[in-house]
PDB file of C-alpha atoms in Angstrom:
ATOM      1  CA  LEU A   6     106.311  63.940  -5.761  1.00  0.00           C
ATOM      2  CA  LYS A   7     103.509  61.420  -5.288  1.00  0.00           C
ATOM      3  CA  GLY A   8     100.902  61.242  -7.555  1.00  0.00           C
ATOM      4  CA  LEU A   9     102.853  62.842 -10.351  1.00  0.00           C
ATOM      5  CA  VAL A  10     105.562  60.204 -10.783  1.00  0.00           C
ATOM      6  CA  GLY A  11     105.408  56.367 -10.573  1.00  0.00           C
ATOM      7  CA  GLU A  12     107.021  54.196  -7.997  1.00  0.00           C
ATOM      8  CA  ASP A  13     110.082  53.341 -10.519  1.00  0.00           C
ATOM      9  CA  LYS A  14     111.434  56.832 -10.591  1.00  0.00           C
ATOM     10  CA  ILE A  15     110.656  58.406  -7.198  1.00  0.00           C
ATOM     11  CA  GLY A  16     111.933  55.285  -4.853  1.00  0.00           C
ATOM     12  CA  THR A  17     111.703  54.373  -1.471  1.00  0.00           C
ATOM     13  CA  ARG A  18     114.384  57.034  -0.197  1.00  0.00           C
ATOM     14  CA  ALA A  19     115.762  60.396  -1.191  1.00  0.00           C
ATOM     15  CA  ILE A  20     119.523  59.698  -2.014  1.00  0.00           C
ATOM     16  CA  SER A  21     120.591  62.657  -3.895  1.00  0.00           C
ATOM     17  CA  SER A  22     122.023  65.919  -2.140  1.00  0.00           C
ATOM     18  CA  ALA A  23     121.555  69.628  -3.187  1.00  0.00           C
ATOM     19  CA  TYR A  24     123.787  72.410  -2.709  1.00  0.00           C
ATOM     20  CA  VAL A  25     123.051  76.078  -3.066  1.00  0.00           C
ATOM     21  CA  GLU A  26     125.028  78.856  -3.125  1.00  0.00           C
ATOM     22  CA  PRO A  27     123.226  82.324  -3.833  1.00  0.00           C
ATOM     23  CA  LEU A  28     124.611  84.882  -6.281  1.00  0.00           C
ATOM     24  CA  GLU A  29     124.365  88.308  -6.906  1.00  0.00           C
ATOM     25  CA  ASP A  30     121.213  89.832  -8.626  1.00  0.00           C
ATOM     26  CA  GLY A  31     121.767  88.985 -12.378  1.00  0.00           C
ATOM     27  CA  GLN A  32     124.099  86.045 -12.216  1.00  0.00           C
ATOM     28  CA  GLY A  33     121.330  83.537 -13.105  1.00  0.00           C
ATOM     29  CA  ILE A  34     121.231  79.850 -12.580  1.00  0.00           C
ATOM     30  CA  ASP A  35     124.005  77.137 -13.095  1.00  0.00           C
ATOM     31  CA  VAL A  36     123.138  73.702 -12.443  1.00  0.00           C
ATOM     32  CA  LYS A  37     125.488  70.823 -12.138  1.00  0.00           C
ATOM     33  CA  VAL A  38     124.615  67.268 -11.801  1.00  0.00           C
ATOM     34  CA  HIS A  39     126.422  64.427 -10.540  1.00  0.00           C
ATOM     35  CA  ASN A  40     125.196  60.342 -10.773  1.00  0.00           C
ATOM     36  CA  ILE A  41     121.465  61.868 -12.222  1.00  0.00           C
ATOM     37  CA  THR A  42     120.132  59.705 -14.650  1.00  0.00           C
ATOM     38  CA  TRP A  43     116.590  60.953 -15.460  1.00  0.00           C
ATOM     39  CA  VAL A  44     116.723  64.785 -14.856  1.00  0.00           C
ATOM     40  CA  THR A  45     119.015  67.227 -16.528  1.00  0.00           C
ATOM     41  CA  ARG A  46     120.701  70.189 -15.472  1.00  0.00           C
ATOM     42  CA  GLU A  47     118.589  71.763 -18.083  1.00  0.00           C
ATOM     43  CA  ILE A  48     115.321  70.338 -16.831  1.00  0.00           C
ATOM     44  CA  TYR A  49     116.204  71.191 -13.147  1.00  0.00           C
ATOM     45  CA  ALA A  50     117.212  74.869 -14.252  1.00  0.00           C
ATOM     46  CA  ASN A  51     113.469  74.836 -15.679  1.00  0.00           C
ATOM     47  CA  ALA A  52     111.984  73.944 -12.871  1.00  0.00           C
ATOM     48  CA  MET A  53     113.937  76.231 -10.611  1.00  0.00           C
ATOM     49  CA  VAL A  54     112.878  79.368 -12.435  1.00  0.00           C
ATOM     50  CA  THR A  55     109.324  78.505 -12.220  1.00  0.00           C
ATOM     51  CA  ALA A  56     109.361  77.691  -8.397  1.00  0.00           C
ATOM     52  CA  GLY A  57     110.878  81.360  -8.148  1.00  0.00           C
ATOM     53  CA  VAL A  58     114.772  80.062  -7.307  1.00  0.00           C
ATOM     54  CA  GLU A  59     117.273  82.627  -8.999  1.00  0.00           C
ATOM     55  CA  ASN A  60     120.321  83.714  -8.973  1.00  0.00           C
ATOM     56  CA  ALA A  61     122.332  80.677  -7.582  1.00  0.00           C
ATOM     57  CA  ASN A  62     125.154  77.996  -8.263  1.00  0.00           C
ATOM     58  CA  VAL A  63     123.468  74.721  -7.718  1.00  0.00           C
ATOM     59  CA  VAL A  64     124.567  70.897  -7.363  1.00  0.00           C
ATOM     60  CA  ALA A  65     122.433  68.032  -7.773  1.00  0.00           C
ATOM     61  CA  ALA A  66     124.197  64.864  -7.031  1.00  0.00           C
ATOM     62  CA  ALA A  67     124.409  61.636  -5.733  1.00  0.00           C
ATOM     63  CA  PRO A  68     127.027  58.977  -4.363  1.00  0.00           C
ATOM     64  CA  PHE A  69     125.907  56.297  -7.396  1.00  0.00           C
ATOM     65  CA  LYS A  70     123.464  56.511  -9.971  1.00  0.00           C
ATOM     66  CA  VAL A  71     119.647  57.974  -9.231  1.00  0.00           C
ATOM     67  CA  SER A  72     116.499  59.790 -11.175  1.00  0.00           C
ATOM     68  CA  GLY A  73     116.951  62.885  -9.363  1.00  0.00           C
ATOM     69  CA  THR A  74     113.518  63.283  -8.813  1.00  0.00           C
ATOM     70  CA  ALA A  75     113.970  63.991  -5.337  1.00  0.00           C
ATOM     71  CA  ALA A  76     116.963  67.016  -6.034  1.00  0.00           C
ATOM     72  CA  LEU A  77     114.145  69.479  -6.683  1.00  0.00           C
ATOM     73  CA  THR A  78     112.459  69.506  -3.264  1.00  0.00           C
ATOM     74  CA  GLY A  79     116.431  69.768  -1.719  1.00  0.00           C
ATOM     75  CA  ILE A  80     117.400  72.476  -4.277  1.00  0.00           C
ATOM     76  CA  MET A  81     114.176  74.343  -3.542  1.00  0.00           C
ATOM     77  CA  LYS A  82     114.778  73.915   0.428  1.00  0.00           C
ATOM     78  CA  ALA A  83     118.489  74.928   0.296  1.00  0.00           C
ATOM     79  CA  PHE A  84     117.510  77.735  -1.530  1.00  0.00           C
ATOM     80  CA  GLU A  85     114.894  78.927   0.981  1.00  0.00           C
ATOM     81  CA  GLU A  86     117.295  78.325   3.817  1.00  0.00           C
ATOM     82  CA  ALA A  87     120.356  79.572   2.126  1.00  0.00           C
ATOM     83  CA  SER A  88     118.627  82.828   0.694  1.00  0.00           C
ATOM     84  CA  GLY A  89     115.767  83.842   3.490  1.00  0.00           C
ATOM     85  CA  LYS A  90     113.204  83.907   0.638  1.00  0.00           C
ATOM     86  CA  LYS A  91     110.184  81.872   0.959  1.00  0.00           C
ATOM     87  CA  LEU A  92     109.219  80.227  -2.494  1.00  0.00           C
ATOM     88  CA  ASP A  93     105.306  80.279  -2.963  1.00  0.00           C
ATOM     89  CA  GLU A  94     104.061  76.984  -2.454  1.00  0.00           C
ATOM     90  CA  ASP A  95     101.942  76.877  -5.490  1.00  0.00           C
ATOM     91  CA  ALA A  96     105.161  77.846  -7.711  1.00  0.00           C
ATOM     92  CA  LYS A  97     106.731  74.711  -5.614  1.00  0.00           C
ATOM     93  CA  GLN A  98     104.196  72.408  -7.129  1.00  0.00           C
ATOM     94  CA  ALA A  99     104.071  73.763 -10.663  1.00  0.00           C
ATOM     95  CA  ALA A 100     107.821  73.266 -10.525  1.00  0.00           C
ATOM     96  CA  ASN A 101     107.669  69.723  -9.480  1.00  0.00           C
ATOM     97  CA  GLU A 102     104.864  69.067 -12.144  1.00  0.00           C
ATOM     98  CA  GLU A 103     107.095  70.950 -14.303  1.00  0.00           C
ATOM     99  CA  LEU A 104     110.323  68.459 -13.895  1.00  0.00           C
ATOM    100  CA  VAL A 105     107.994  65.290 -14.392  1.00  0.00           C
ATOM    101  CA  THR A 106     106.208  66.204 -17.171  1.00  0.00           C
ATOM    102  CA  THR A 107     109.468  66.998 -19.207  1.00  0.00           C
ATOM    103  CA  GLY A 108     111.298  64.065 -17.880  1.00  0.00           C
ATOM    104  CA  GLU A 109     108.064  62.103 -18.977  1.00  0.00           C
ATOM    105  CA  LEU A 110     108.795  63.987 -22.270  1.00  0.00           C
ATOM    106  CA  GLY A 111     112.167  63.535 -22.506  1.00  0.00           C
ATOM    107  CA  GLU A 112     111.985  59.674 -22.643  1.00  0.00           C
ATOM    108  CA  SER A 113     110.251  59.461 -25.870  1.00  0.00           C
ATOM    109  CA  ILE A 114     111.143  62.808 -27.889  1.00  0.00           C
ATOM    110  CA  GLY A 115     114.638  63.140 -26.152  1.00  0.00           C
ATOM    111  CA  LYS A 116     115.545  65.371 -22.847  1.00  0.00           C
ATOM    112  CA  ASP A 117     117.204  68.043 -24.444  1.00  0.00           C
ATOM    113  CA  GLU A 118     113.847  68.354 -26.685  1.00  0.00           C
ATOM    114  CA  ALA A 119     111.565  68.046 -24.203  1.00  0.00           C
ATOM    115  CA  ALA A 120     113.436  70.800 -21.574  1.00  0.00           C
ATOM    116  CA  ALA A 121     113.817  73.244 -24.852  1.00  0.00           C
ATOM    117  CA  LEU A 122     109.675  72.895 -25.941  1.00  0.00           C
ATOM    118  CA  ILE A 123     108.546  73.277 -22.432  1.00  0.00           C
ATOM    119  CA  LYS A 124     110.963  76.451 -22.095  1.00  0.00           C
ATOM    120  CA  GLU A 125     109.206  78.171 -25.003  1.00  0.00           C
ATOM    121  CA  VAL A 126     106.349  77.137 -24.075  1.00  0.00           C
ATOM    122  CA  LYS A 127     106.397  78.228 -20.904  1.00  0.00           C
ATOM    123  CA  GLU A 128     108.213  81.865 -22.063  1.00  0.00           C
ATOM    124  CA  LYS A 129     105.055  82.606 -24.655  1.00  0.00           C
ATOM    125  CA  VAL A 130     102.370  81.419 -22.701  1.00  0.00           C
ATOM    126  CA  THR A 131     103.954  84.124 -19.772  1.00  0.00           C
ATOM    127  CA  GLU A 132     104.631  86.799 -22.197  1.00  0.00           C
ATOM    128  CA  VAL A 133     100.831  86.724 -23.698  1.00  0.00           C
ATOM    129  CA  LYS A 134      99.685  85.875 -20.731  1.00  0.00           C
ATOM    130  CA  ALA A 135      97.612  82.916 -21.789  1.00  0.00           C
ATOM    131  CA  LYS A 136      95.026  81.354 -19.387  1.00  0.00           C
ATOM    132  CA  ASP A 137      92.945  79.987 -22.031  1.00  0.00           C
ATOM    133  CA  GLU A 138      92.866  76.212 -22.595  1.00  0.00           C
ATOM    134  CA  GLY A 139      92.417  76.679 -26.393  1.00  0.00           C
ATOM    135  CA  GLU A 140      94.998  79.671 -26.735  1.00  0.00           C
ATOM    136  CA  ILE A 141      98.054  77.307 -24.946  1.00  0.00           C
ATOM    137  CA  LYS A 142      97.264  74.322 -26.945  1.00  0.00           C
ATOM    138  CA  LYS A 143      97.505  76.625 -30.160  1.00  0.00           C
ATOM    139  CA  ILE A 144     101.147  77.856 -28.412  1.00  0.00           C
ATOM    140  CA  VAL A 145     102.164  74.125 -27.660  1.00  0.00           C
ATOM    141  CA  ILE A 146     101.136  73.051 -30.971  1.00  0.00           C
ATOM    142  CA  GLU A 147     103.266  76.339 -32.595  1.00  0.00           C
ATOM    143  CA  ILE A 148     105.953  75.764 -30.438  1.00  0.00           C
ATOM    144  CA  ALA A 149     106.089  71.768 -30.939  1.00  0.00           C
ATOM    145  CA  GLY A 150     105.851  72.296 -34.868  1.00  0.00           C
ATOM    146  CA  ASN A 151     108.839  74.996 -34.553  1.00  0.00           C
ATOM    147  CA  LEU A 152     111.123  72.609 -32.985  1.00  0.00           C
ATOM    148  CA  ASN A 153     110.241  69.846 -35.100  1.00  0.00           C
ATOM    149  CA  ILE A 154     108.637  67.550 -32.131  1.00  0.00           C
ATOM    150  CA  ASN A 155     106.061  65.581 -33.423  1.00  0.00           C
ATOM    151  CA  LEU A 156     103.663  65.229 -29.976  1.00  0.00           C
ATOM    152  CA  SER A 157     100.678  62.747 -29.236  1.00  0.00           C
ATOM    153  CA  GLN A 158      97.077  64.388 -27.986  1.00  0.00           C
ATOM    154  CA  ALA A 159      98.202  63.124 -24.903  1.00  0.00           C
ATOM    155  CA  GLN A 160     101.452  64.725 -24.469  1.00  0.00           C
ATOM    156  CA  ILE A 161      99.683  68.034 -25.721  1.00  0.00           C
ATOM    157  CA  ASP A 162      96.842  68.005 -23.217  1.00  0.00           C
ATOM    158  CA  GLN A 163      99.698  66.821 -20.626  1.00  0.00           C
ATOM    159  CA  ILE A 164     101.726  70.027 -21.544  1.00  0.00           C
ATOM    160  CA  VAL A 165      98.333  71.980 -21.337  1.00  0.00           C
ATOM    161  CA  GLU A 166      97.502  71.193 -17.751  1.00  0.00           C
ATOM    162  CA  LEU A 167     100.811  71.860 -16.612  1.00  0.00           C
ATOM    163  CA  MET A 168     101.356  75.708 -18.810  1.00  0.00           C
ATOM    164  CA  LYS A 169      97.347  76.400 -17.281  1.00  0.00           C
ATOM    165  CA  LYS A 170      98.941  76.043 -13.749  1.00  0.00           C
ATOM    166  CA  ILE A 171     102.259  77.642 -14.396  1.00  0.00           C
ATOM    167  CA  SER A 172     100.028  80.698 -16.172  1.00  0.00           C
ATOM    168  CA  ASN A 173      98.392  81.364 -12.620  1.00  0.00           C
ATOM    169  CA  LEU A 174     102.466  82.133 -11.564  1.00  0.00           C
ATOM    170  CA  ASP A 175     103.570  85.522 -11.409  1.00  0.00           C
ATOM    171  CA  LEU A 176     106.315  84.367 -13.554  1.00  0.00           C
ATOM    172  CA  ASN A 177     108.261  86.934 -16.052  1.00  0.00           C
ATOM    173  CA  VAL A 178     109.490  86.404 -19.319  1.00  0.00           C
ATOM    174  CA  GLU A 179     112.405  88.425 -19.279  1.00  0.00           C
ATOM    175  CA  ASN A 180     113.428  86.873 -15.793  1.00  0.00           C
ATOM    176  CA  ILE A 181     113.111  83.002 -17.338  1.00  0.00           C
ATOM    177  CA  SER A 182     115.725  83.958 -20.273  1.00  0.00           C
ATOM    178  CA  LYS A 183     118.085  85.915 -17.903  1.00  0.00           C
ATOM    179  CA  GLN A 184     117.992  83.072 -14.972  1.00  0.00           C
ATOM    180  CA  ILE A 185     118.821  80.268 -17.437  1.00  0.00           C
ATOM    181  CA  SER A 186     120.619  81.859 -20.040  1.00  0.00           C
ATOM    182  CA  LYS A 187     123.968  79.874 -18.828  1.00  0.00           C
ATOM    183  CA  ILE A 188     122.685  76.608 -19.715  1.00  0.00           C
ATOM    184  CA  ALA A 189     120.230  78.110 -22.379  1.00  0.00           C
ATOM    185  CA  GLY A 190     122.995  76.703 -24.839  1.00  0.00           C
ATOM    186  CA  SER A 191     122.054  73.294 -25.054  1.00  0.00           C
ATOM    187  CA  LEU A 192     118.644  74.362 -25.577  1.00  0.00           C
ATOM    188  CA  ASP A 193     119.397  76.658 -28.809  1.00  0.00           C
ATOM    189  CA  ASP A 194     121.069  73.353 -30.421  1.00  0.00           C
ATOM    190  CA  VAL A 195     117.864  71.555 -30.245  1.00  0.00           C
ATOM    191  CA  LYS A 196     116.300  74.803 -32.756  1.00  0.00           C
ATOM    192  CA  ASN A 197     119.279  74.564 -35.477  1.00  0.00           C
ATOM    193  CA  VAL A 198     119.138  70.575 -35.987  1.00  0.00           C
TER     194      VAL A 198
END
């Protein structure tokens, strides 16, 4: 995470632990957190799908309150070990960037709103196979408008840069929705506000 997020969020030690239990195909991702303050379960789940983690029960926990930024690395390593599947390095890097981008957005627009925005933008970019910066920017602006979220130009640019990386991954829009269906309810609530 060095260079992606400030030292105040990373800290100097990884305090959190990750537990990953692989599930049967089609069961999706379920995430629980304990003493994690900056990263929500929705943010973890979104980033995990980007990394290629699927069909797993996941717990990210710490003995006392921590930001939770280091837990995603633990989750990805634990998933690889437990499932025997190697995750793509570019996908893992994009997942870390997604976690940071969503967390930073969450500080200004709300964590649930940020998670919903990133999820929907990622789904749309993946669905239409958008690679062009202008096309991705239009998607970001349209979806933010649909969710009644006001973004600064810097935030739009940050999301566009992230989505350019995600658009180069082999993600499937149906898989994104299926994997996070267990936690999608709280993200759907953002649309209904």
